[in-house]
Short mmCIF file of C-alpha atoms and ligand atoms in Angstrom, two decimals:
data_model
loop_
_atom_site.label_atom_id
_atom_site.label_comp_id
_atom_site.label_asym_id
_atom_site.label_seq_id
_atom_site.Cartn_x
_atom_site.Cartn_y
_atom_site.Cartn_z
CA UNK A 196 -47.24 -11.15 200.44
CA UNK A 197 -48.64 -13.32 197.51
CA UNK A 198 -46.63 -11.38 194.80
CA UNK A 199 -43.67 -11.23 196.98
CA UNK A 200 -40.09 -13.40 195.54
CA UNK A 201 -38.50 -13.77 198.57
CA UNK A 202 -41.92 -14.36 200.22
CA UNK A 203 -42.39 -17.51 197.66
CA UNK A 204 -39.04 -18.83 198.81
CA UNK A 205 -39.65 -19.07 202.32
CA UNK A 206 -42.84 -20.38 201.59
CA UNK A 207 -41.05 -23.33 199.54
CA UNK A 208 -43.35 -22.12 196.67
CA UNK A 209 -39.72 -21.25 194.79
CA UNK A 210 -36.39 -23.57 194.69
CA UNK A 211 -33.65 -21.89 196.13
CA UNK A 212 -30.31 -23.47 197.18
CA UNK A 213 -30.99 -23.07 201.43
CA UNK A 214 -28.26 -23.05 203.87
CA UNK A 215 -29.76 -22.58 206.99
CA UNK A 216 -33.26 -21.93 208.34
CA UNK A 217 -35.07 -21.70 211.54
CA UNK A 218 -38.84 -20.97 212.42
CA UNK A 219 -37.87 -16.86 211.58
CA UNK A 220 -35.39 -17.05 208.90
CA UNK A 221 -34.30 -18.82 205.78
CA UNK A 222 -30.49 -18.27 204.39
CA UNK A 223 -30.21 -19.02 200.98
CA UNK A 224 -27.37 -18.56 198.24
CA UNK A 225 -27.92 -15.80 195.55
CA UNK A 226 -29.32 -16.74 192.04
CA UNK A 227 -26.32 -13.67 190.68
CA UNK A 228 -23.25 -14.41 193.48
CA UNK A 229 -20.68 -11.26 193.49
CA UNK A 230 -18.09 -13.38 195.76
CA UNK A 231 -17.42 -16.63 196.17
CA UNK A 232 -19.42 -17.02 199.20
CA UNK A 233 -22.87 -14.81 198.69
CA UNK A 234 -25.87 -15.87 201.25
CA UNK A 235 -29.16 -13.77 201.30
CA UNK A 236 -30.52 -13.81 204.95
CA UNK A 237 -34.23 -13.26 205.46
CA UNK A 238 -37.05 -13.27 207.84
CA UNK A 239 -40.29 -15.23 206.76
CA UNK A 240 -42.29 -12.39 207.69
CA UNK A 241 -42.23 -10.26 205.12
CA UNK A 242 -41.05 -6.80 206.16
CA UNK A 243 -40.13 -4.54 202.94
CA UNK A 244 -36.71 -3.22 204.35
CA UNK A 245 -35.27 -1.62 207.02
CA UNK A 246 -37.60 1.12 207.33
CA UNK A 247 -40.48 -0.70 207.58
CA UNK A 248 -38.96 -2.41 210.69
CA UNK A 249 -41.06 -1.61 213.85
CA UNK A 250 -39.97 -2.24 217.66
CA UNK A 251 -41.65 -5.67 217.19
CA UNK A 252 -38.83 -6.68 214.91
CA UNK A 253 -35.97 -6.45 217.23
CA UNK A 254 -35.76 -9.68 218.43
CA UNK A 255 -35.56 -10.97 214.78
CA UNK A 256 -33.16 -8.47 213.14
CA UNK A 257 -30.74 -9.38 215.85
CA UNK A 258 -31.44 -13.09 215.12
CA UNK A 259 -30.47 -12.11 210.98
CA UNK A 260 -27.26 -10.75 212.04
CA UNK A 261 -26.45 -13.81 214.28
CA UNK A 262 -27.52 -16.11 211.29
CA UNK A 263 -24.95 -13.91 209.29
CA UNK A 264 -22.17 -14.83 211.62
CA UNK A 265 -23.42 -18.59 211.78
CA UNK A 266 -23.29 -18.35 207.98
CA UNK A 267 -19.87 -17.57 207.21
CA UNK A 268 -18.65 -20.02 209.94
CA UNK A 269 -20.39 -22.55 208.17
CA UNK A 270 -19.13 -21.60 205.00
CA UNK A 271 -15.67 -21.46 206.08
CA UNK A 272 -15.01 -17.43 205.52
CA UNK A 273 -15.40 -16.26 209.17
CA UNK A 274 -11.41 -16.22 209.96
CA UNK A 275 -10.92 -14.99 206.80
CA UNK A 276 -13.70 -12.41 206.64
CA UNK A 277 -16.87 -11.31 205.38
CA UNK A 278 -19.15 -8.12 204.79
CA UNK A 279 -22.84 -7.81 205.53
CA UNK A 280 -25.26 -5.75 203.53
CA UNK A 281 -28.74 -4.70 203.51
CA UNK A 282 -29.27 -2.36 200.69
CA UNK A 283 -32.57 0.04 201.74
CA UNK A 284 -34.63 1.49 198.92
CA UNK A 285 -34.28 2.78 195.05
CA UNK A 286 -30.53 4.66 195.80
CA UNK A 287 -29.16 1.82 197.68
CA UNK A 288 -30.16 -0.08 194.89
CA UNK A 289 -32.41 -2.28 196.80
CA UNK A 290 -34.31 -4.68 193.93
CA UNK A 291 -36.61 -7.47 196.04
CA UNK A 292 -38.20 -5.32 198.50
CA UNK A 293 -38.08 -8.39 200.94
CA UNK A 294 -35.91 -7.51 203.86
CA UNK A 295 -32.15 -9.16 203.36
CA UNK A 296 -28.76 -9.41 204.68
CA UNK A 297 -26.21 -10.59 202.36
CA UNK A 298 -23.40 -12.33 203.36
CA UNK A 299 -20.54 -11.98 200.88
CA UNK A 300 -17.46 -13.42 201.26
CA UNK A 301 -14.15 -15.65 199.90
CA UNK A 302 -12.53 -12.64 198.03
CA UNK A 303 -11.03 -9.25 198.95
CA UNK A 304 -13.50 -6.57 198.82
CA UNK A 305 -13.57 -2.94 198.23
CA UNK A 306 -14.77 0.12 199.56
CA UNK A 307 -16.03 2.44 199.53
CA UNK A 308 -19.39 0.83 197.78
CA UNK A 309 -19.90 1.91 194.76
P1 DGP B 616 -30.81 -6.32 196.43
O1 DGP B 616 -30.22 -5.60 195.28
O2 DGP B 616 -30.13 -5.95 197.75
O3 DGP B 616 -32.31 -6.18 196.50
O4 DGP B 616 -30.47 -7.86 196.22
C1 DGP B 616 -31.38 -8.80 195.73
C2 DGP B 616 -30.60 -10.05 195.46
O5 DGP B 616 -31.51 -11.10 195.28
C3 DGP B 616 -29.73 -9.99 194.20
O6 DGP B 616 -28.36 -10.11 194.58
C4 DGP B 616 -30.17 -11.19 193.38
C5 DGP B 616 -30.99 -12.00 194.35
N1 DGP B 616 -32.12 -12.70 193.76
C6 DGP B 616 -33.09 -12.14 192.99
N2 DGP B 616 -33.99 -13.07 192.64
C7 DGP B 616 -33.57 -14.25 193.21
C8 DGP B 616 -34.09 -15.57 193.19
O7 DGP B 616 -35.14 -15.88 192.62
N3 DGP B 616 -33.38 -16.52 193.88
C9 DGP B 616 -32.22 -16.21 194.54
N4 DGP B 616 -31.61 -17.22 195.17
N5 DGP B 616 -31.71 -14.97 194.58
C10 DGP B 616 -32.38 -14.00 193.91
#
């Protein structure tokens, strides 16, 4: 989508600091980190969120989790653990409505979610 953030970024149209990509994905850290370690995962294709996800997309949102775990063993936080989230619409608190999995890790972490 032309007037799409994350969109831009996979397109190389925007900077953003990447730490892995493929021909489906792009991980790149996040511009407002809440952990040491904070990754944004997303497919190329844009695909709002979660529930616009069709059948089609199954191959790929298994590929974003794998990315996820290939991201925090890169980063060094897979032994010592990290959360994935993909926050899905206005009450989740979802802002870019560009599918993504964050990857947050290098600190304890709460929970519930607030
Ligand atoms: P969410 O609330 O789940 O939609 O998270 C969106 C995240 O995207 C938020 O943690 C901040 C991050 N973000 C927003 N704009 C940019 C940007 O231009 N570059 C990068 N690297 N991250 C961004």
């Amino acid at each position: 989508m032309t007037d799409c953030l994350f969109c831009k970024i996979a397109l190389g149209e925007l900077p953003a600091d990447i730490v892995f990509q493929n021909e489906d994905l792009i991980a790149f850290r996040d511009v407002n980190p809440q952990a040491p370690v904070h990754v944004l995962i997303i497919p190329r294709e844009h695909i709002g969120s979660f529930a616009d996800a069709a059948s089609e997309h199954q191959g790929l949102l298994g590929a974003m989790c794998l990315a996820a775990a290939r991201v925090a063993a890169q980063e060094g936080i897979a032994d010592s653990g990290f959360r994935t989230v993909v926050n899905n619409g206005e009450q989740a608190l979802q802002s870019v409505r560009h599918l993504h999995m964050h990857v947050l890790g290098g600190r304890r972490m709460g929970w519930p979610p607030g």
